[in-house]
Structure formats: C-alpha cells, structure tokens
PDB file of C-alpha atoms and ligand atoms in Angstrom:
ATOM      1  CA  UNK I   1      20.999  13.636  -2.472  1.00  0.00           C
ATOM      2  CA  UNK I   2      17.835  11.642  -1.476  1.00  0.00           C
ATOM      3  CA  UNK I   3      17.148   9.066   0.188  1.00  0.00           C
ATOM      4  CA  UNK I   4      15.953   6.997  -2.660  1.00  0.00           C
ATOM      5  CA  UNK I   5      18.063   8.475  -5.791  1.00  0.00           C
ATOM      6  CA  UNK I   6      18.581   6.020  -8.205  1.00  0.00           C
ATOM      7  CA  UNK I   7      16.094   3.836  -7.457  1.00  0.00           C
ATOM      8  CA  UNK I   8      12.074   3.151  -9.204  1.00  0.00           C
ATOM      9  CA  UNK I   9       9.115   2.837  -7.247  1.00  0.00           C
ATOM     10  CA  UNK I  10       5.573   1.438  -8.352  1.00  0.00           C
ATOM     11  CA  UNK I  11       2.765   2.632  -5.663  1.00  0.00           C
ATOM     12  CA  UNK I  12      -0.329   1.511  -6.374  1.00  0.00           C
ATOM     13  CA  UNK I  13      -3.723   3.308  -5.678  1.00  0.00           C
ATOM     14  CA  UNK I  14      -2.014   6.910  -5.003  1.00  0.00           C
ATOM     15  CA  UNK I  15      -4.437   9.362  -5.572  1.00  0.00           C
ATOM     16  CA  UNK I  16      -4.914   9.665  -2.687  1.00  0.00           C
ATOM     17  CA  UNK I  17      -4.475   9.833   0.881  1.00  0.00           C
ATOM     18  CA  UNK I  18      -1.653   6.642   2.361  1.00  0.00           C
ATOM     19  CA  UNK I  19      -0.769   6.296  -1.437  1.00  0.00           C
ATOM     20  CA  UNK I  20      -0.707  10.286  -2.321  1.00  0.00           C
ATOM     21  CA  UNK I  21       1.370  10.959   0.961  1.00  0.00           C
ATOM     22  CA  UNK I  22       3.817   8.013  -0.173  1.00  0.00           C
ATOM     23  CA  UNK I  23       4.510   8.945  -3.772  1.00  0.00           C
ATOM     24  CA  UNK I  24       4.839  12.400  -2.254  1.00  0.00           C
ATOM     25  CA  UNK I  25       7.666  11.427  -0.201  1.00  0.00           C
ATOM     26  CA  UNK I  26       9.162   8.804  -2.493  1.00  0.00           C
ATOM     27  CA  UNK I  27       9.456  12.117  -5.003  1.00  0.00           C
ATOM     28  CA  UNK I  28      10.970  14.360  -2.353  1.00  0.00           C
ATOM     29  CA  UNK I  29      13.752  11.685  -1.542  1.00  0.00           C
ATOM     30  CA  UNK I  30      14.820  11.151  -5.516  1.00  0.00           C
ATOM     31  CA  UNK I  31      12.734   8.340  -6.347  1.00  0.00           C
ATOM     32  CA  UNK I  32      10.849   7.642  -9.708  1.00  0.00           C
ATOM     33  CA  UNK I  33       7.472   6.820  -9.105  1.00  0.00           C
ATOM     34  CA  UNK I  34       4.804   4.981 -10.985  1.00  0.00           C
ATOM     35  CA  UNK I  35       1.970   5.337  -9.729  1.00  0.00           C
ATOM     36  CA  UNK I  36      -1.787   3.571  -9.761  1.00  0.00           C
ATOM     37  CA  UNK I  37      -5.786   5.133  -9.431  1.00  0.00           C
ATOM     38  CA  UNK I  38      -8.927   3.340 -10.902  1.00  0.00           C
ATOM     39  CA  UNK I  39     -11.360   5.980 -10.926  1.00  0.00           C
ATOM     40  CA  UNK I  40      -9.326   9.232  -9.668  1.00  0.00           C
ATOM     41  CA  UNK I  41      -8.264  10.092 -13.049  1.00  0.00           C
ATOM     42  CA  UNK I  42      -8.735  14.329 -12.619  1.00  0.00           C
ATOM     43  CA  UNK I  43      -6.673  13.581  -8.881  1.00  0.00           C
ATOM     44  CA  UNK I  44      -3.979  11.622 -10.189  1.00  0.00           C
ATOM     45  CA  UNK I  45      -3.314  14.083 -13.306  1.00  0.00           C
ATOM     46  CA  UNK I  46      -3.160  16.532 -10.594  1.00  0.00           C
ATOM     47  CA  UNK I  47      -0.406  14.650  -8.802  1.00  0.00           C
ATOM     48  CA  UNK I  48       1.354  14.041 -11.523  1.00  0.00           C
ATOM     49  CA  UNK I  49       1.626  17.635 -12.499  1.00  0.00           C
ATOM     50  CA  UNK I  50       2.072  19.004  -8.799  1.00  0.00           C
ATOM     51  CA  UNK I  51       5.128  16.541  -8.386  1.00  0.00           C
ATOM     52  CA  UNK I  52       6.131  16.921 -11.197  1.00  0.00           C
ATOM     53  CA  UNK I  53       6.493  20.952 -11.670  1.00  0.00           C
ATOM     54  CA  UNK I  54       9.938  20.658  -9.494  1.00  0.00           C
ATOM     55  CA  UNK I  55      11.366  18.042 -12.215  1.00  0.00           C
ATOM     56  CA  UNK I  56      10.102  14.846  -9.766  1.00  0.00           C
ATOM     57  CA  UNK I  57       9.639  12.051 -12.397  1.00  0.00           C
ATOM     58  CA  UNK I  58       6.390  10.691 -11.454  1.00  0.00           C
ATOM     59  CA  UNK I  59       3.975   8.649 -13.966  1.00  0.00           C
ATOM     60  CA  UNK I  60       0.261   7.836 -13.175  1.00  0.00           C
ATOM     61  CA  UNK I  61      -1.576   4.988 -14.507  1.00  0.00           C
ATOM     62  CA  UNK I  62      -4.918   3.455 -14.979  1.00  0.00           C
ATOM     63  CA  UNK I  63      -4.489  -0.113 -13.665  1.00  0.00           C
ATOM     64  CA  UNK I  64      -7.111  -2.422 -11.677  1.00  0.00           C
ATOM     65  CA  UNK I  65      -5.038  -4.000  -9.114  1.00  0.00           C
ATOM     66  CA  UNK I  66      -7.342  -6.718  -8.594  1.00  0.00           C
ATOM     67  CA  UNK I  67      -6.728  -7.531 -12.101  1.00  0.00           C
ATOM     68  CA  UNK I  68      -3.776  -9.683 -12.738  1.00  0.00           C
ATOM     69  CA  UNK I  69      -3.463  -9.521 -16.591  1.00  0.00           C
ATOM     70  CA  UNK I  70      -3.436  -5.598 -15.656  1.00  0.00           C
ATOM     71  CA  UNK I  71      -0.481  -6.152 -13.545  1.00  0.00           C
ATOM     72  CA  UNK I  72       0.932  -7.789 -15.631  1.00  0.00           C
ATOM     73  CA  UNK I  73       0.759  -5.329 -17.977  1.00  0.00           C
ATOM     74  CA  UNK I  74       1.598  -2.574 -15.309  1.00  0.00           C
ATOM     75  CA  UNK I  75       4.704  -4.426 -14.519  1.00  0.00           C
ATOM     76  CA  UNK I  76       5.495  -3.879 -19.170  1.00  0.00           C
ATOM     77  CA  UNK I  77       4.726  -0.622 -18.579  1.00  0.00           C
ATOM     78  CA  UNK I  78       6.755   0.811 -16.266  1.00  0.00           C
ATOM     79  CA  UNK I  79       9.651  -0.957 -17.155  1.00  0.00           C
ATOM     80  CA  UNK I  80       9.073   0.151 -20.895  1.00  0.00           C
ATOM     81  CA  UNK I  81       9.052   4.254 -19.447  1.00  0.00           C
ATOM     82  CA  UNK I  82      11.729   3.979 -16.268  1.00  0.00           C
ATOM     83  CA  UNK I  83      14.296   0.299 -16.978  1.00  0.00           C
ATOM     84  CA  UNK I  84      14.087  -1.365 -13.749  1.00  0.00           C
ATOM     85  CA  UNK I  85      11.457  -1.298 -10.214  1.00  0.00           C
ATOM     86  CA  UNK I  86      13.409  -1.569  -7.432  1.00  0.00           C
ATOM     87  CA  UNK I  87      10.250  -0.851  -4.943  1.00  0.00           C
ATOM     88  CA  UNK I  88       6.380  -1.638  -5.070  1.00  0.00           C
ATOM     89  CA  UNK I  89       4.425  -0.589  -2.427  1.00  0.00           C
ATOM     90  CA  UNK I  90       1.153  -2.314  -2.443  1.00  0.00           C
ATOM     91  CA  UNK I  91      -1.501  -0.073  -0.620  1.00  0.00           C
ATOM     92  CA  UNK I  92      -4.779  -0.235  -2.765  1.00  0.00           C
ATOM     93  CA  UNK I  93      -7.357  -0.332  -0.695  1.00  0.00           C
ATOM     94  CA  UNK I  94     -10.786  -0.660   0.237  1.00  0.00           C
ATOM     95  CA  UNK I  95     -13.420  -1.161   2.527  1.00  0.00           C
ATOM     96  CA  UNK I  96     -17.217  -3.368   2.733  1.00  0.00           C
ATOM     97  CA  UNK I  97     -17.923  -3.035   6.321  1.00  0.00           C
ATOM     98  CA  UNK I  98     -20.877  -4.961   7.986  1.00  0.00           C
ATOM     99  CA  UNK I  99     -21.559  -6.922  10.348  1.00  0.00           C
ATOM    100  CA  UNK I 100     -21.733 -10.647   8.942  1.00  0.00           C
ATOM    101  CA  UNK I 101     -25.105 -11.384   9.360  1.00  0.00           C
ATOM    102  CA  UNK I 102     -25.633  -8.579   7.125  1.00  0.00           C
ATOM    103  CA  UNK I 103     -22.196  -9.184   4.761  1.00  0.00           C
ATOM    104  CA  UNK I 104     -23.034  -9.876   1.102  1.00  0.00           C
ATOM    105  CA  UNK I 105     -20.747 -12.629  -0.929  1.00  0.00           C
ATOM    106  CA  UNK I 106     -19.999  -9.485  -3.052  1.00  0.00           C
ATOM    107  CA  UNK I 107     -18.884  -7.409  -0.319  1.00  0.00           C
ATOM    108  CA  UNK I 108     -16.506 -10.185   0.726  1.00  0.00           C
ATOM    109  CA  UNK I 109     -15.285 -11.060  -2.651  1.00  0.00           C
ATOM    110  CA  UNK I 110     -14.871  -7.280  -3.812  1.00  0.00           C
ATOM    111  CA  UNK I 111     -12.260  -6.588  -0.920  1.00  0.00           C
ATOM    112  CA  UNK I 112     -10.454  -9.997  -0.990  1.00  0.00           C
ATOM    113  CA  UNK I 113     -10.105  -9.294  -4.579  1.00  0.00           C
ATOM    114  CA  UNK I 114      -8.460  -5.333  -3.984  1.00  0.00           C
ATOM    115  CA  UNK I 115      -6.758  -5.735  -0.969  1.00  0.00           C
ATOM    116  CA  UNK I 116      -5.393  -9.470  -1.107  1.00  0.00           C
ATOM    117  CA  UNK I 117      -5.134 -10.930  -4.329  1.00  0.00           C
ATOM    118  CA  UNK I 118      -3.931  -7.532  -5.481  1.00  0.00           C
ATOM    119  CA  UNK I 119      -1.081  -8.291  -3.582  1.00  0.00           C
ATOM    120  CA  UNK I 120      -0.669 -11.943  -5.241  1.00  0.00           C
ATOM    121  CA  UNK I 121      -1.355 -10.196  -8.593  1.00  0.00           C
ATOM    122  CA  UNK I 122       1.618  -7.141  -8.117  1.00  0.00           C
ATOM    123  CA  UNK I 123       4.623  -9.430  -6.747  1.00  0.00           C
ATOM    124  CA  UNK I 124       4.355 -12.415  -8.893  1.00  0.00           C
ATOM    125  CA  UNK I 125       4.799  -9.726 -11.941  1.00  0.00           C
ATOM    126  CA  UNK I 126       7.591  -7.948 -10.498  1.00  0.00           C
ATOM    127  CA  UNK I 127       9.442 -11.193  -9.209  1.00  0.00           C
ATOM    128  CA  UNK I 128      11.057 -11.732 -12.434  1.00  0.00           C
ATOM    129  CA  UNK I 129      12.068  -8.351 -12.615  1.00  0.00           C
ATOM    130  CA  UNK I 130      13.464  -8.320  -9.370  1.00  0.00           C
ATOM    131  CA  UNK I 131      15.003 -11.772  -9.159  1.00  0.00           C
ATOM    132  CA  UNK I 132      17.439 -10.759 -12.270  1.00  0.00           C
ATOM    133  CA  UNK I 133      18.428  -7.394 -10.212  1.00  0.00           C
ATOM    134  CA  UNK I 134      18.815  -9.328  -7.509  1.00  0.00           C
ATOM    135  CA  UNK I 135      17.535  -6.634  -5.209  1.00  0.00           C
ATOM    136  CA  UNK I 136      13.784  -5.091  -4.081  1.00  0.00           C
ATOM    137  CA  UNK I 137      11.775  -4.330  -1.677  1.00  0.00           C
ATOM    138  CA  UNK I 138       8.188  -5.051  -1.569  1.00  0.00           C
ATOM    139  CA  UNK I 139       6.444  -3.343   0.871  1.00  0.00           C
ATOM    140  CA  UNK I 140       2.709  -4.052   2.007  1.00  0.00           C
ATOM    141  CA  UNK I 141      -0.118  -2.505   3.217  1.00  0.00           C
ATOM    142  CA  UNK I 142      -2.002  -4.070   6.136  1.00  0.00           C
ATOM    143  CA  UNK I 143      -3.948  -2.714   8.623  1.00  0.00           C
ATOM    144  CA  UNK I 144      -3.731  -3.573  12.650  1.00  0.00           C
ATOM    145  CA  UNK I 145      -6.428  -5.002  12.015  1.00  0.00           C
ATOM    146  CA  UNK I 146      -5.351  -7.219  10.304  1.00  0.00           C
ATOM    147  CA  UNK I 147      -3.853  -8.341  13.260  1.00  0.00           C
ATOM    148  CA  UNK I 148      -6.353  -8.258  16.157  1.00  0.00           C
ATOM    149  CA  UNK I 149      -9.634  -8.480  14.021  1.00  0.00           C
ATOM    150  CA  UNK I 150     -12.271  -5.833  13.819  1.00  0.00           C
ATOM    151  CA  UNK I 151     -16.219  -6.446  14.596  1.00  0.00           C
ATOM    152  CA  UNK I 152     -17.769  -5.015  10.936  1.00  0.00           C
ATOM    153  CA  UNK I 153     -15.106  -5.816   9.216  1.00  0.00           C
ATOM    154  CA  UNK I 154     -14.670  -9.330   8.755  1.00  0.00           C
ATOM    155  CA  UNK I 155     -13.753  -9.351   5.085  1.00  0.00           C
ATOM    156  CA  UNK I 156     -11.448  -6.513   5.312  1.00  0.00           C
ATOM    157  CA  UNK I 157      -9.748  -7.992   8.178  1.00  0.00           C
ATOM    158  CA  UNK I 158      -9.688 -11.362   6.320  1.00  0.00           C
ATOM    159  CA  UNK I 159      -8.025  -9.725   3.772  1.00  0.00           C
ATOM    160  CA  UNK I 160      -5.089  -7.829   5.519  1.00  0.00           C
ATOM    161  CA  UNK I 161      -4.455 -10.847   7.933  1.00  0.00           C
ATOM    162  CA  UNK I 162      -4.148 -12.450   4.727  1.00  0.00           C
ATOM    163  CA  UNK I 163      -1.223 -10.253   3.581  1.00  0.00           C
ATOM    164  CA  UNK I 164       1.195 -10.752   6.408  1.00  0.00           C
ATOM    165  CA  UNK I 165       1.438 -14.451   5.297  1.00  0.00           C
ATOM    166  CA  UNK I 166       1.808 -13.872   2.116  1.00  0.00           C
ATOM    167  CA  UNK I 167       4.597 -11.487   2.594  1.00  0.00           C
ATOM    168  CA  UNK I 168       6.546 -13.308   5.717  1.00  0.00           C
ATOM    169  CA  UNK I 169       6.205 -16.310   2.942  1.00  0.00           C
ATOM    170  CA  UNK I 170       7.654 -14.284   0.268  1.00  0.00           C
ATOM    171  CA  UNK I 171      10.449 -13.153   2.871  1.00  0.00           C
ATOM    172  CA  UNK I 172      11.313 -16.703   3.147  1.00  0.00           C
ATOM    173  CA  UNK I 173      10.934 -17.319  -0.794  1.00  0.00           C
ATOM    174  CA  UNK I 174      13.035 -14.321  -2.341  1.00  0.00           C
ATOM    175  CA  UNK I 175      15.636 -13.277   1.188  1.00  0.00           C
ATOM    176  CA  UNK I 176      18.348 -15.668  -0.371  1.00  0.00           C
ATOM    177  CA  UNK I 177      18.233 -13.033  -3.743  1.00  0.00           C
ATOM    178  CA  UNK I 178      17.799 -10.057  -1.697  1.00  0.00           C
ATOM    179  CA  UNK I 179      14.323  -9.302  -1.987  1.00  0.00           C
ATOM    180  CA  UNK I 180      12.681  -7.853   0.546  1.00  0.00           C
ATOM    181  CA  UNK I 181       9.754  -8.497   1.754  1.00  0.00           C
ATOM    182  CA  UNK I 182       7.906  -6.441   5.028  1.00  0.00           C
ATOM    183  CA  UNK I 183       4.100  -5.500   6.224  1.00  0.00           C
ATOM    184  CA  UNK I 184       3.312  -2.120   7.437  1.00  0.00           C
ATOM    185  CA  UNK I 185       0.408  -2.478   9.746  1.00  0.00           C
ATOM    186  CA  UNK I 186      -1.228   1.299  10.288  1.00  0.00           C
ATOM    187  CA  UNK I 187      -3.946   2.190  12.826  1.00  0.00           C
ATOM    188  CA  UNK I 188      -6.485   4.863  12.828  1.00  0.00           C
ATOM    189  CA  UNK I 189      -5.236   7.221   9.863  1.00  0.00           C
ATOM    190  CA  UNK I 190      -7.274  10.006   8.665  1.00  0.00           C
ATOM    191  CA  UNK I 191      -7.871   9.760   5.408  1.00  0.00           C
ATOM    192  CA  UNK I 192     -11.111  10.082   2.834  1.00  0.00           C
ATOM    193  CA  UNK I 193     -11.368   5.997   4.115  1.00  0.00           C
ATOM    194  CA  UNK I 194     -11.891   7.030   8.410  1.00  0.00           C
ATOM    195  CA  UNK I 195     -13.521  10.586   6.618  1.00  0.00           C
ATOM    196  CA  UNK I 196     -16.965   7.953   6.163  1.00  0.00           C
ATOM    197  CA  UNK I 197     -16.954   7.987  10.006  1.00  0.00           C
ATOM    198  CA  UNK I 198     -18.928   9.018  12.474  1.00  0.00           C
ATOM    199  CA  UNK I 199     -17.290  12.126  14.122  1.00  0.00           C
ATOM    200  CA  UNK I 200     -18.361  10.702  17.514  1.00  0.00           C
ATOM    201  CA  UNK I 201     -16.773   7.438  17.043  1.00  0.00           C
ATOM    202  CA  UNK I 202     -13.856   8.833  15.623  1.00  0.00           C
ATOM    203  CA  UNK I 203     -13.366  11.072  18.901  1.00  0.00           C
ATOM    204  CA  UNK I 204     -13.865   7.901  20.587  1.00  0.00           C
ATOM    205  CA  UNK I 205     -10.459   6.658  18.277  1.00  0.00           C
ATOM    206  CA  UNK I 206      -8.807   9.172  19.443  1.00  0.00           C
ATOM    207  CA  UNK I 207      -9.012   8.883  22.501  1.00  0.00           C
ATOM    208  CA  UNK I 208      -7.775   5.230  22.820  1.00  0.00           C
ATOM    209  CA  UNK I 209      -5.115   5.653  20.942  1.00  0.00           C
ATOM    210  CA  UNK I 210      -2.018   5.960  23.313  1.00  0.00           C
ATOM    211  CA  UNK I 211      -0.481   9.124  21.146  1.00  0.00           C
ATOM    212  CA  UNK I 212      -3.794  10.657  21.826  1.00  0.00           C
ATOM    213  CA  UNK I 213      -3.995  11.296  17.594  1.00  0.00           C
ATOM    214  CA  UNK I 214      -5.271   9.619  14.923  1.00  0.00           C
ATOM    215  CA  UNK I 215      -2.306   9.322  12.362  1.00  0.00           C
ATOM    216  CA  UNK I 216      -1.698  10.790   9.464  1.00  0.00           C
ATOM    217  CA  UNK I 217      -0.288   9.447   5.863  1.00  0.00           C
ATOM    218  CA  UNK I 218       2.893  11.411   6.251  1.00  0.00           C
ATOM    219  CA  UNK I 219       3.838   8.961   9.247  1.00  0.00           C
ATOM    220  CA  UNK I 220       2.559   5.891   7.335  1.00  0.00           C
ATOM    221  CA  UNK I 221       5.100   7.272   4.176  1.00  0.00           C
ATOM    222  CA  UNK I 222       7.798   7.583   6.319  1.00  0.00           C
ATOM    223  CA  UNK I 223       7.575   3.980   6.870  1.00  0.00           C
ATOM    224  CA  UNK I 224       7.307   3.456   3.564  1.00  0.00           C
ATOM    225  CA  UNK I 225      10.158   5.426   2.899  1.00  0.00           C
ATOM    226  CA  UNK I 226      12.842   3.508   5.128  1.00  0.00           C
ATOM    227  CA  UNK I 227      11.471   0.096   4.616  1.00  0.00           C
ATOM    228  CA  UNK I 228      12.379   0.800   0.732  1.00  0.00           C
ATOM    229  CA  UNK I 229      15.650   2.656   1.162  1.00  0.00           C
ATOM    230  CA  UNK I 230      19.036   0.672   1.814  1.00  0.00           C
ATOM    231  CA  UNK I 231      18.928   2.030   5.466  1.00  0.00           C
ATOM    232  CA  UNK I 232      16.383  -1.047   6.574  1.00  0.00           C
ATOM    233  CA  UNK I 233      18.573  -3.620   4.388  1.00  0.00           C
ATOM    234  CA  UNK I 234      18.785  -6.206   7.015  1.00  0.00           C
ATOM    235  CA  UNK I 235      15.102  -6.020   7.171  1.00  0.00           C
ATOM    236  CA  UNK I 236      12.509  -8.379   5.998  1.00  0.00           C
ATOM    237  CA  UNK I 237       9.788 -10.302   6.754  1.00  0.00           C
ATOM    238  CA  UNK I 238       8.231  -8.212   9.226  1.00  0.00           C
ATOM    239  CA  UNK I 239       5.279  -6.860  10.592  1.00  0.00           C
ATOM    240  CA  UNK I 240       5.827  -2.494  11.364  1.00  0.00           C
ATOM    241  CA  UNK I 241       3.003  -1.197  12.986  1.00  0.00           C
ATOM    242  CA  UNK I 242       2.403   2.548  12.638  1.00  0.00           C
ATOM    243  CA  UNK I 243      -0.264   3.248  14.781  1.00  0.00           C
ATOM    244  CA  UNK I 244       0.390   5.849  17.983  1.00  0.00           C
ATOM    245  CA  UNK I 245       0.651   3.067  20.636  1.00  0.00           C
ATOM    246  CA  UNK I 246      -2.532   1.007  19.423  1.00  0.00           C
ATOM    247  CA  UNK I 247      -1.629  -2.695  19.756  1.00  0.00           C
ATOM    248  CA  UNK I 248       0.701  -2.333  22.707  1.00  0.00           C
TER     249      UNK I 248
HETATM  250  P1  NAP M   1      -8.316   5.839   0.412  1.00  0.00           P
HETATM  251  O1  NAP M   1      -8.010   7.292   1.017  1.00  0.00           O
HETATM  252  O2  NAP M   1      -9.700   5.768   0.139  1.00  0.00           O
HETATM  253  O3  NAP M   1      -6.955   5.687  -1.195  1.00  0.00           O
HETATM  254  C1  NAP M   1      -7.428   4.738  -1.383  1.00  0.00           C
HETATM  255  C2  NAP M   1      -6.562   4.394  -2.682  1.00  0.00           C
HETATM  256  O4  NAP M   1      -6.758   2.845  -3.258  1.00  0.00           O
HETATM  257  C3  NAP M   1      -6.554   5.217  -4.478  1.00  0.00           C
HETATM  258  O5  NAP M   1      -6.021   5.597  -4.421  1.00  0.00           O
HETATM  259  C4  NAP M   1      -7.769   4.622  -4.673  1.00  0.00           C
HETATM  260  O6  NAP M   1      -7.801   5.073  -6.107  1.00  0.00           O
HETATM  261  C5  NAP M   1      -7.187   3.358  -5.448  1.00  0.00           C
HETATM  262  N1  NAP M   1      -7.682   1.713  -5.346  1.00  0.00           N
HETATM  263  C6  NAP M   1      -8.635   1.451  -4.611  1.00  0.00           C
HETATM  264  N2  NAP M   1      -9.341   0.155  -5.414  1.00  0.00           N
HETATM  265  C7  NAP M   1      -8.585   0.221  -6.178  1.00  0.00           C
HETATM  266  C8  NAP M   1      -7.660  -1.076  -7.010  1.00  0.00           C
HETATM  267  N3  NAP M   1      -8.717  -1.863  -7.648  1.00  0.00           N
HETATM  268  N4  NAP M   1      -6.683  -0.636  -8.158  1.00  0.00           N
HETATM  269  C9  NAP M   1      -6.338   0.084  -7.985  1.00  0.00           C
HETATM  270  N5  NAP M   1      -6.250   1.223  -6.973  1.00  0.00           N
HETATM  271  C10 NAP M   1      -7.104   1.948  -6.452  1.00  0.00           C
HETATM  272  O7  NAP M   1      -7.326   4.783   1.078  1.00  0.00           O
HETATM  273  P2  NAP M   1      -6.210   5.121   2.972  1.00  0.00           P
HETATM  274  O8  NAP M   1      -7.350   5.442   3.938  1.00  0.00           O
HETATM  275  O9  NAP M   1      -5.230   5.956   1.758  1.00  0.00           O
HETATM  276  O10 NAP M   1      -5.791   3.751   2.576  1.00  0.00           O
HETATM  277  C11 NAP M   1      -4.672   3.348   1.413  1.00  0.00           C
HETATM  278  C12 NAP M   1      -4.324   1.334   2.058  1.00  0.00           C
HETATM  279  O11 NAP M   1      -3.719   1.614   3.540  1.00  0.00           O
HETATM  280  C13 NAP M   1      -4.937   0.682   2.481  1.00  0.00           C
HETATM  281  O12 NAP M   1      -4.764  -0.668   1.776  1.00  0.00           O
HETATM  282  C14 NAP M   1      -5.897   0.735   3.532  1.00  0.00           C
HETATM  283  O13 NAP M   1      -6.788  -0.938   3.432  1.00  0.00           O
HETATM  284  C15 NAP M   1      -4.613   0.535   4.541  1.00  0.00           C
HETATM  285  N6  NAP M   1      -5.379   1.207   5.853  1.00  0.00           N
HETATM  286  C16 NAP M   1      -5.448   2.361   6.096  1.00  0.00           C
HETATM  287  C17 NAP M   1      -6.082   2.910   6.981  1.00  0.00           C
HETATM  288  C18 NAP M   1      -6.653   3.831   7.922  1.00  0.00           C
HETATM  289  O14 NAP M   1      -6.512   4.617   8.631  1.00  0.00           O
HETATM  290  N7  NAP M   1      -6.868   4.840   6.579  1.00  0.00           N
HETATM  291  C19 NAP M   1      -5.271   1.936   8.399  1.00  0.00           C
HETATM  292  C20 NAP M   1      -4.801   0.812   7.797  1.00  0.00           C
HETATM  293  C21 NAP M   1      -4.289   0.555   6.874  1.00  0.00           C
HETATM  294  P3  NAP M   1      -9.157   5.668  -6.971  1.00  0.00           P
HETATM  295  O15 NAP M   1      -9.101   6.986  -6.624  1.00  0.00           O
HETATM  296  O16 NAP M   1      -8.958   6.118  -8.419  1.00  0.00           O
HETATM  297  O17 NAP M   1     -10.565   4.646  -6.146  1.00  0.00           O
END
C-alpha cells in the first residue's frame, strides 16, 4: 500500500518542474491527485494520460492560483470529483528578476500575486473542508531565497519570506483541529525556471553547494511526500530546507 493511499491532494502548478515531480510521486504512492496549470494545456493533458494509464487517479484543472474566485471554484470542483481534500501543496510560482532600480511595479505585483496571494487564496478556500474533516496537511513552497534574500530578486524573496510568516501563523491557528502547515525551502533545483540562467552561473552555483550538485525536482517531491503522509503527523509550523546544505 502506498504512503498516501486513501488521500486526496491538490498541487498547484504541476504541469512542469517541481510540481510535476510531486504529482508523479503522490500518484505512485496511491493519492488521488488534482493539479493546476495556467498556460501549459498540452503538458497537463500529457501528464494526466501518463499517470492515469496504470490506474493512477489524476485530473488537471486550468486555474490561476493568483485569482481568489478561481481558487474557490477549484476547491468545489475537486470536492465534486474526489469527495475530500487531505493535502494541499501550494507550489505555483514565477520569477520576474531585476535589480530594484530596474524592477517595474508590474514585476512586483505579478510575483506577489502569483507566489504569495495564491497561498492565501488556496488555504482560505480549503480551510472549511479541512476543519470539517479535522485533519489536513498544507505544504507551501518557499525558497532559500525567502530565508536569506538574493540580489536581483527582491520581489521573489519578499513573496517567499511572506509564505514563511503566513505558514507559521496558519500552523498556530489550525493546529488544534489537526491541520498541519509546513514550508518547504528548496535551494537550487534544476528545472525550466533555472534553465533560463547562464550555464556559467549555474556551474558556479553547483560548486558553491556543499553536496556539489543542483537538486532535482524528485529531491523536493520526497520531502513533500513525507509532509503529506502520516509519517509527519507531529510536525507543523516548520521551514524545512532541501538545498544540498546551501544554508549551512
Ligand atoms: P517552473 O518549472 O517554472 O513551473 C512553474 C509551474 O507553476 C508551472 O506548472 C506553471 O504552469 C505553474 N504556474 C505559474 N503561474 C501559475 C498560476 N498563476 N496559477 C497556477 N499555476 C501557475 O517552476 P519550478 O522551478 O518547478 O518551481 C516550482 C516552485 O518551487 C515555485 O514556487 C518556485 O518558486 C519554487 N522554487 C523553485 C526553485 C528552483 O530552483 N527551481 C527553488 C526554490 C523554490 P504553466 O506551465 O501553465 O505556466
């Protein structure tokens, strides 16, 4: 039996990268998975087909995590399809990097809406369901950048630091109802998001990491699996790094 048998999970932004690896891992471990995307319709359909073919239960929804009304509608649709929601992974995220001097107001707003407001949207939308169930695990995707800051990413770092404060507060508010809320802080994970970077810069990053490599989406998925499963039933309010020792 899989570690997530009998559980239903929502993962935002799972058409690519880390979210996709989490979806693959959760389906393999027996969860029913609902995932979202905004633009990658074909990739989403391909993921549904690939993970559904051996009896996996997975359904993609086009839903903008930055939009409150769409988040409310998503929860209703998932409840209709699967009947319960035990795990939410708030993974959707974007970057609009620039030094503050060149950062536009739009660069700031888009990143805060997609990365931070989305976490409020989904947590607020799922709260009632989890309160009724008297159980739930909310996993929010921050970043090492949210812990230590990064030149050229003030908007992104602010959104990721905001997620940490939000998650700790929710852990305090909902702990008495057996709803857990933890933050995952990946370091340098090699995905399309980092594929935009210059190869020389990427090599320098790898050399500076104690484990001497970038992380894989699967490295992050394994931590999410632990936080989603009952193996972590006494863990809440934590920020857990998966970064090859970067923050050490
Ligand atoms: P990615 O490869 O760029 O994938 C981003 C995913 O988010 C895509 O599935 C995308 O959907 C979805 N998405 C973007 N905006 C959305 C929205 N408004 N509503 C719903 N879905 C949306 O990114 P990644 O590298 O896997 O990163 C995933 C998360 O980990 C992000 O929160 C990121 O900040 C965080 N993180 C990444 C790293 C890293 O090194 N890669 C490090 C630390 C933290 P579409 O395909 O439809 O656009």
